[in-house]
XYZ file of C-alpha atoms in Angstrom:
506
model
C 29.942 -34.095 80.561
C 27.667 -36.878 81.690
C 29.062 -39.784 83.610
C 29.263 -43.214 81.888
C 29.845 -46.737 83.136
C 33.017 -47.026 85.275
C 33.371 -43.260 85.296
C 33.879 -40.939 88.204
C 32.490 -37.377 87.947
C 33.425 -34.315 89.954
C 30.589 -31.842 89.493
C 30.773 -28.144 88.751
C 30.593 -25.804 91.746
C 31.821 -28.399 94.258
C 35.128 -28.970 96.004
C 36.584 -32.432 96.644
C 39.440 -33.857 98.699
C 40.777 -37.202 97.379
C 43.681 -39.603 97.822
C 43.450 -40.761 94.224
C 41.136 -41.493 91.314
C 39.250 -44.756 91.725
C 37.744 -45.332 88.281
C 39.269 -45.822 84.851
C 37.529 -42.709 83.493
C 37.460 -39.474 85.469
C 35.502 -36.303 84.578
C 36.275 -33.067 86.358
C 33.733 -30.526 85.230
C 34.309 -26.803 84.724
C 34.029 -25.120 88.113
C 34.920 -28.240 90.104
C 37.922 -28.160 92.464
C 39.788 -31.374 93.349
C 42.507 -31.303 95.986
C 44.786 -34.071 97.275
C 44.359 -35.095 100.891
C 46.289 -32.697 103.041
C 47.311 -30.848 99.909
C 49.395 -33.883 98.917
C 49.567 -36.199 95.957
C 46.659 -37.694 94.050
C 47.600 -41.261 93.253
C 46.947 -43.098 89.955
C 47.058 -46.769 90.896
C 45.656 -48.166 87.637
C 45.252 -46.926 84.056
C 43.119 -43.768 83.995
C 41.696 -41.509 81.278
C 41.250 -38.047 82.767
C 38.998 -35.342 81.314
C 39.856 -32.185 83.214
C 37.824 -29.007 82.698
C 38.202 -27.782 86.277
C 40.990 -27.258 88.790
C 43.303 -29.886 90.312
C 45.385 -28.936 93.358
C 48.111 -31.334 94.442
C 50.535 -33.263 92.276
C 49.183 -36.256 90.373
C 51.319 -39.342 91.011
C 50.949 -41.340 87.777
C 52.177 -44.858 88.615
C 50.377 -46.356 85.614
C 49.353 -45.081 82.201
C 47.522 -41.747 82.422
C 45.746 -40.279 79.383
C 44.790 -36.624 79.841
C 42.339 -34.391 77.980
C 43.064 -31.109 79.725
C 41.137 -27.879 79.209
C 41.403 -26.898 82.861
C 44.284 -26.387 85.274
C 46.613 -28.919 86.927
C 48.359 -26.602 89.348
C 51.098 -28.872 90.658
C 51.672 -30.957 87.569
C 52.222 -34.700 87.244
C 55.042 -36.950 88.371
C 56.055 -40.198 86.668
C 58.994 -41.018 88.922
C 57.164 -44.118 90.174
C 56.980 -45.701 86.719
C 53.947 -44.143 85.043
C 53.441 -42.787 81.539
C 51.541 -39.605 80.625
C 49.867 -39.068 77.273
C 48.183 -35.733 76.708
C 45.616 -35.849 73.906
C 44.772 -32.703 71.930
C 41.888 -32.614 69.488
C 40.927 -28.940 69.847
C 42.792 -25.671 70.541
C 41.206 -25.490 74.023
C 43.128 -28.606 75.028
C 46.522 -27.078 74.283
C 47.771 -26.659 77.844
C 51.345 -27.029 78.915
C 51.309 -29.580 81.763
C 54.361 -29.817 83.985
C 55.479 -33.464 83.968
C 58.340 -34.540 86.239
C 60.185 -37.746 85.458
C 59.760 -37.948 81.682
C 57.627 -40.500 79.782
C 55.488 -37.607 78.507
C 53.876 -37.792 75.062
C 51.452 -35.422 73.336
C 49.049 -36.865 70.775
C 47.465 -34.395 68.306
C 44.400 -35.980 66.734
C 41.944 -34.525 64.218
C 43.052 -30.900 64.531
C 42.708 -28.626 61.496
C 44.987 -25.591 61.049
C 46.615 -25.974 64.451
C 48.963 -23.062 65.136
C 52.487 -24.412 65.553
C 53.304 -21.555 67.923
C 50.741 -22.935 70.371
C 52.610 -26.238 70.788
C 56.264 -25.501 70.029
C 57.117 -24.460 73.599
C 55.450 -27.440 75.304
C 57.953 -29.333 77.446
C 57.337 -32.628 75.684
C 59.754 -35.203 74.361
C 57.525 -36.891 71.747
C 54.644 -35.625 69.621
C 52.343 -38.049 67.810
C 50.339 -36.361 65.031
C 47.488 -38.026 63.197
C 44.829 -36.716 60.779
C 45.777 -33.101 61.500
C 47.184 -29.997 59.834
C 49.732 -27.727 61.504
C 50.276 -24.116 60.378
C 53.867 -22.847 60.577
C 54.666 -19.181 60.020
C 58.445 -19.508 60.007
C 59.589 -22.935 58.895
C 63.001 -22.433 60.502
C 61.268 -22.736 63.911
C 60.116 -26.235 62.966
C 63.594 -27.111 61.741
C 65.118 -26.011 65.054
C 62.381 -27.537 67.197
C 64.412 -30.503 68.406
C 61.452 -32.824 69.135
C 60.669 -36.418 68.228
C 57.623 -36.381 65.911
C 55.750 -39.561 64.971
C 53.152 -39.453 62.184
C 50.406 -42.045 62.389
C 47.856 -40.638 59.937
C 47.312 -37.986 57.285
C 49.336 -34.955 58.365
C 49.703 -31.627 56.557
C 52.357 -29.049 57.349
C 51.158 -25.658 56.078
C 53.996 -23.152 55.688
C 52.979 -19.495 55.676
C 56.322 -17.812 55.071
C 57.454 -18.921 51.649
C 60.380 -16.472 51.851
C 61.983 -18.665 54.492
C 64.993 -20.475 53.030
C 63.411 -23.903 53.022
C 63.746 -25.375 49.564
C 66.221 -28.226 49.264
C 66.373 -28.934 53.014
C 65.621 -32.187 54.804
C 62.575 -31.851 57.071
C 63.788 -32.297 60.640
C 62.224 -33.998 63.693
C 60.100 -36.670 61.939
C 61.252 -40.044 63.229
C 58.606 -42.238 61.577
C 55.494 -42.103 59.431
C 57.015 -39.917 56.708
C 54.705 -41.412 54.074
C 51.758 -39.748 55.819
C 53.179 -36.242 55.337
C 52.020 -33.545 52.893
C 53.392 -29.998 52.748
C 51.477 -26.951 51.508
C 52.695 -23.408 50.871
C 50.103 -20.829 51.862
C 51.280 -17.221 51.709
C 52.373 -17.602 48.111
C 48.669 -17.585 47.196
C 49.080 -20.946 45.472
C 51.893 -19.544 43.331
C 54.224 -21.956 45.083
C 53.938 -25.703 45.330
C 55.834 -28.120 47.548
C 57.224 -31.487 46.511
C 58.687 -34.059 48.882
C 61.575 -36.244 47.829
C 62.898 -39.233 49.772
C 66.586 -38.865 50.487
C 68.181 -41.559 52.601
C 66.190 -41.753 55.811
C 64.714 -38.257 55.448
C 62.383 -36.161 53.313
C 63.725 -33.255 51.251
C 61.338 -30.339 50.757
C 61.511 -28.624 47.373
C 59.504 -25.446 46.718
C 58.719 -24.488 43.130
C 57.197 -21.239 41.789
C 54.519 -22.166 39.252
C 53.973 -20.103 36.105
C 50.851 -21.974 35.028
C 48.347 -19.263 35.892
C 45.415 -21.331 34.714
C 46.356 -23.821 37.420
C 46.790 -21.106 40.039
C 43.498 -19.398 39.248
C 41.356 -22.497 39.043
C 38.130 -20.513 39.298
C 37.517 -20.701 35.591
C 38.693 -17.146 34.886
C 39.456 -17.206 31.158
C 41.661 -14.122 31.318
C 44.546 -16.276 32.481
C 44.406 -18.391 29.327
C 45.381 -15.174 27.551
C 48.670 -15.241 29.424
C 49.465 -18.739 28.227
C 48.755 -17.728 24.625
C 51.044 -14.732 25.001
C 53.733 -16.955 26.525
C 53.515 -19.407 23.620
C 53.948 -16.635 21.046
C 56.182 -14.222 22.960
C 58.026 -16.091 25.745
C 60.100 -12.956 26.495
C 57.126 -10.606 26.598
C 57.485 -7.880 29.254
C 54.169 -8.766 30.859
C 54.993 -12.478 31.110
C 58.433 -11.813 32.579
C 56.980 -9.421 35.171
C 54.257 -11.877 36.176
C 56.746 -14.714 36.530
C 58.826 -12.537 38.867
C 55.836 -11.685 41.090
C 55.956 -13.070 44.626
C 52.239 -13.108 45.407
C 48.771 -12.756 43.951
C 48.479 -9.090 44.905
C 51.501 -8.302 42.761
C 50.015 -10.285 39.883
C 46.768 -8.297 40.042
C 48.761 -5.067 40.130
C 50.876 -6.082 37.145
C 47.798 -7.054 35.134
C 46.162 -3.726 35.939
C 49.217 -1.909 34.564
C 49.152 -3.765 31.245
C 47.236 -2.489 28.211
C 46.097 -6.034 27.531
C 43.822 -5.875 30.574
C 43.671 -2.148 31.412
C 42.652 -0.723 28.055
C 42.818 2.842 29.311
C 46.613 2.607 28.921
C 46.108 2.446 25.144
C 44.546 5.897 25.327
C 47.483 7.602 27.032
C 49.417 8.650 23.902
C 46.196 9.668 22.116
C 45.010 11.771 25.052
C 48.434 13.407 25.230
C 48.323 14.359 21.538
C 44.826 15.788 21.994
C 45.886 17.731 25.113
C 48.554 19.557 23.164
C 46.040 20.220 20.362
C 43.588 21.715 22.858
C 46.051 24.413 23.897
C 47.269 25.289 20.438
C 46.316 28.847 19.597
C 44.991 30.545 16.489
C 46.740 33.203 14.446
C 45.112 36.382 13.196
C 45.522 37.066 9.470
C 43.908 39.530 7.116
C 43.596 37.045 4.245
C 43.383 33.309 3.705
C 46.345 31.525 5.266
C 47.629 28.036 4.480
C 50.089 26.276 6.743
C 51.714 23.058 7.827
C 53.038 22.222 11.283
C 55.277 19.177 11.704
C 55.938 18.331 15.334
C 57.428 15.852 17.769
C 55.868 14.882 21.135
C 57.904 12.928 23.636
C 58.137 11.766 27.242
C 59.668 8.827 29.080
C 56.962 6.551 27.633
C 55.679 8.284 24.481
C 57.303 9.040 21.150
C 55.162 10.690 18.501
C 55.874 12.224 15.106
C 53.007 14.121 13.587
C 51.827 17.094 11.683
C 48.881 19.359 11.043
C 47.829 20.900 7.750
C 45.469 23.817 8.090
C 43.689 26.623 6.305
C 42.467 29.805 7.955
C 40.389 32.832 7.078
C 38.731 35.774 8.776
C 35.433 37.620 8.593
C 35.732 41.044 10.173
C 36.720 40.123 13.763
C 36.005 36.390 13.433
C 39.017 34.160 12.737
C 38.526 30.554 11.633
C 41.050 27.747 11.297
C 40.369 24.222 10.009
C 43.043 21.568 10.315
C 43.764 17.933 9.582
C 46.312 16.159 11.783
C 48.116 12.845 11.577
C 50.350 11.089 14.097
C 52.577 8.056 14.332
C 53.105 7.169 17.986
C 54.664 4.525 20.188
C 54.275 3.826 23.899
C 56.785 1.853 25.927
C 57.331 1.297 29.630
C 58.418 -1.593 31.832
C 55.237 -3.568 30.970
C 53.832 -2.137 27.751
C 55.069 -1.828 24.211
C 52.647 -0.792 21.474
C 52.338 1.730 18.666
C 49.706 3.211 16.417
C 48.524 5.794 13.906
C 45.958 8.512 14.500
C 44.065 10.914 12.290
C 42.130 13.929 13.402
C 40.118 16.924 12.311
C 39.679 20.113 14.319
C 38.222 23.581 13.924
C 39.236 26.673 15.870
C 37.490 30.036 16.087
C 38.325 33.330 17.721
C 36.000 36.298 18.085
C 37.305 39.740 19.077
C 35.219 42.530 20.556
C 37.651 45.370 21.018
C 40.176 43.916 23.523
C 37.875 41.162 24.757
C 38.034 37.840 22.929
C 36.534 34.347 22.869
C 38.344 31.270 21.618
C 36.810 27.869 20.871
C 38.336 24.565 19.762
C 36.549 21.341 18.789
C 37.940 18.197 17.227
C 38.054 14.441 17.057
C 40.729 11.792 16.630
C 40.587 8.217 15.380
C 43.487 5.956 16.355
C 44.441 2.469 15.187
C 46.717 0.562 17.544
C 49.344 -2.008 16.753
C 48.714 -4.000 19.950
C 48.187 -7.732 20.183
C 46.372 -10.073 22.607
C 44.033 -7.499 24.099
C 41.571 -9.231 26.425
C 37.970 -8.031 26.204
C 35.065 -9.918 27.812
C 37.206 -13.055 27.791
C 37.852 -12.672 24.064
C 41.145 -11.790 22.413
C 41.471 -8.840 20.071
C 44.377 -7.529 18.055
C 44.941 -3.984 16.831
C 41.898 -2.237 18.319
C 40.776 1.284 17.421
C 39.784 4.269 19.517
C 37.709 7.407 19.057
C 38.297 10.677 20.890
C 36.402 13.921 20.934
C 37.479 17.136 22.602
C 36.486 20.764 22.981
C 37.641 23.913 24.734
C 36.213 27.365 25.384
C 38.316 30.322 26.548
C 37.528 33.926 27.366
C 40.305 36.507 27.641
C 41.296 40.138 27.479
C 44.249 41.851 25.792
C 46.020 44.401 27.924
C 48.220 46.453 25.604
C 51.121 47.395 27.825
C 52.662 49.329 24.930
C 52.495 49.254 21.151
C 54.516 46.030 20.934
C 53.734 44.205 24.185
C 50.409 42.531 25.065
C 49.375 40.660 28.195
C 46.350 38.365 27.719
C 44.973 36.568 30.802
C 42.242 34.012 30.148
C 40.026 31.449 31.802
C 38.284 28.492 30.222
C 36.875 25.009 30.350
C 37.801 21.869 28.406
C 36.054 18.554 27.884
C 37.404 15.300 26.484
C 35.852 11.901 25.842
C 37.822 8.858 24.758
C 36.684 5.333 23.957
C 38.606 2.175 23.186
C 37.104 -1.319 23.271
C 34.834 -1.310 26.355
C 36.580 1.599 28.126
C 35.080 5.073 27.955
C 36.762 7.953 29.782
C 35.401 11.473 30.234
C 37.188 14.467 31.686
C 36.018 18.002 32.432
C 38.566 20.609 33.516
C 38.612 24.278 34.332
C 41.782 26.178 33.556
C 43.268 29.625 33.731
C 46.404 31.228 32.418
C 47.956 34.060 30.460
C 49.776 34.848 27.210
C 52.525 37.417 26.846
C 53.218 38.572 23.275
C 55.918 40.842 21.989
C 56.323 41.763 18.307
C 57.977 44.396 16.172
C 58.826 44.986 12.481
C 62.323 45.603 11.183
C 63.304 45.728 7.488
C 60.008 44.207 6.395
C 60.265 41.289 8.836
C 57.857 40.982 11.718
C 59.424 39.341 14.728
C 57.022 37.612 17.136
C 57.785 36.259 20.579
C 55.259 34.774 22.973
C 55.107 32.907 26.255
C 51.977 31.087 27.431
C 51.011 29.176 30.546
C 47.881 27.558 31.951
C 46.992 25.620 35.094
C 44.127 23.093 35.230
C 41.912 22.067 38.131
C 43.189 18.483 37.915
C 46.719 19.693 38.700
C 47.975 19.526 35.108
C 49.712 22.522 33.572
C 50.729 23.687 30.131
C 53.414 26.119 29.024
C 54.683 27.187 25.610
C 57.321 29.483 24.171
C 57.208 30.609 20.548
C 59.557 32.524 18.271
C 58.272 33.553 14.834
C 59.294 35.465 11.736
C 56.890 36.895 9.130
C 57.718 38.587 5.833
C 55.315 41.484 5.507
C 55.940 41.788 1.756
C 56.068 38.108 0.776
C 53.382 37.089 3.263
C 55.217 33.931 4.322
C 56.599 33.027 7.683
C 57.765 30.407 10.092
C 57.681 29.961 13.852
C 59.446 27.602 16.216
C 57.506 26.369 19.230
C 58.475 24.454 22.360
C 55.785 23.345 24.833
C 55.516 21.270 27.988
C 52.411 19.565 29.335
C 52.383 17.904 32.736
C 49.682 15.249 33.285
C 49.105 12.541 35.905
C 51.810 10.333 34.451
C 54.725 12.421 33.262
C 56.177 15.639 31.932
C 55.612 15.701 28.173
C 57.286 17.882 25.591
C 56.396 19.139 22.133
C 58.667 20.697 19.519
C 57.083 22.069 16.364
C 57.714 24.206 13.311
C 54.867 26.204 11.828
C 55.326 27.219 8.189
C 52.590 29.375 6.643
C 51.737 31.618 3.738
C 48.973 34.139 3.133
C 47.234 34.712 -0.197
């Protein structure tokens, strides 16, 4: 730093021996060494402003007012036993140095510092802090409360509290002896979800912390998706999504909650539809000599899904080609800790099986249209109610029948399946390889054919499917019924299907 009028400069790279400082302003540059005569004291015999960037050896005897800007080292500290006063001025983090002052009369002034870490000053051996036009960041507010210092505010001062979980609300702010009107408090780690209000109580300030639920105010970046939340709140104040958001402690949790709601993550709407289609993909085809007409009512359930549906079908064969055309309908609901919606779906599918001796091919293709009873769905910053979805699916299997005896058949198979689902702006595609086996056992007694089968398949995505079936067929009357129980494990849950298949041949 350049010398000015009435200033004394000790230059970098030099060493000096002095009895005291002679001018009112003293600069000790970085790399300069100043030592008291004989290693003794350095006297301050008049008011001095000291800018120290170097090294001072020997105790400074402050007999008058000494103002210190210290970024260097004062090895032996300062004494005020002869009547002096020491004021250390901090306007940058580099000037936060703990000076040893013997005799008291030691004040630290913090001026113009932004986001000053409280931990960097809390252990300074100082009686009084004067803070002006500065902000101080406090991780644990209880450390401020237990600080035990005299704090004077002389200008705009902001206390920024990082740990909102600290039990701070409703407490009087300690240590501030004057200048309370200059104080503002901000809560930081709540991601603006929390706001602080100060209330005068007697001679102190009470800090109250409130959790805001006005998400338009929190997300003041003009994101219209948060206006959706206020509309939902106005219509459904006890909505699961609103209650979960209001219980969130930070922004990250809010983003996570939104992503698990069908109103923002539209793929959740597809979950019950995809589950219904997955069971349809692994339904088999029956081999009949004549035209067969049947109906299959069924129930599909899991922790989140409830579905009642049915399939009406007609089948026929041409030599070793078996065809089956079906129309399905479903009434489903989906409910978890955030979502609650329902819907109806309608679908058409065709199944074909070709047999060449014991080798066989099996194909399935179909589509489903679903209409959802779901309100306030956000799409491109617009609100939609009761959207619709379209799904298409197909599967190809190749297998071989090993006839273990006249009544028992083992049929391993491999295959590939493809699904595509679309709702609003979300389109999901999935391609899976799978492999499995069927075990069938049947016999005829008194004109009744008894059929038992067990099937299982494992998919490359880690999903698996298994089914057990018990059936009865009147050979003479050409009518029959079977009872099926199946399980399908996907990425979200174990899902179950119970069905009854009633059929007649003519």
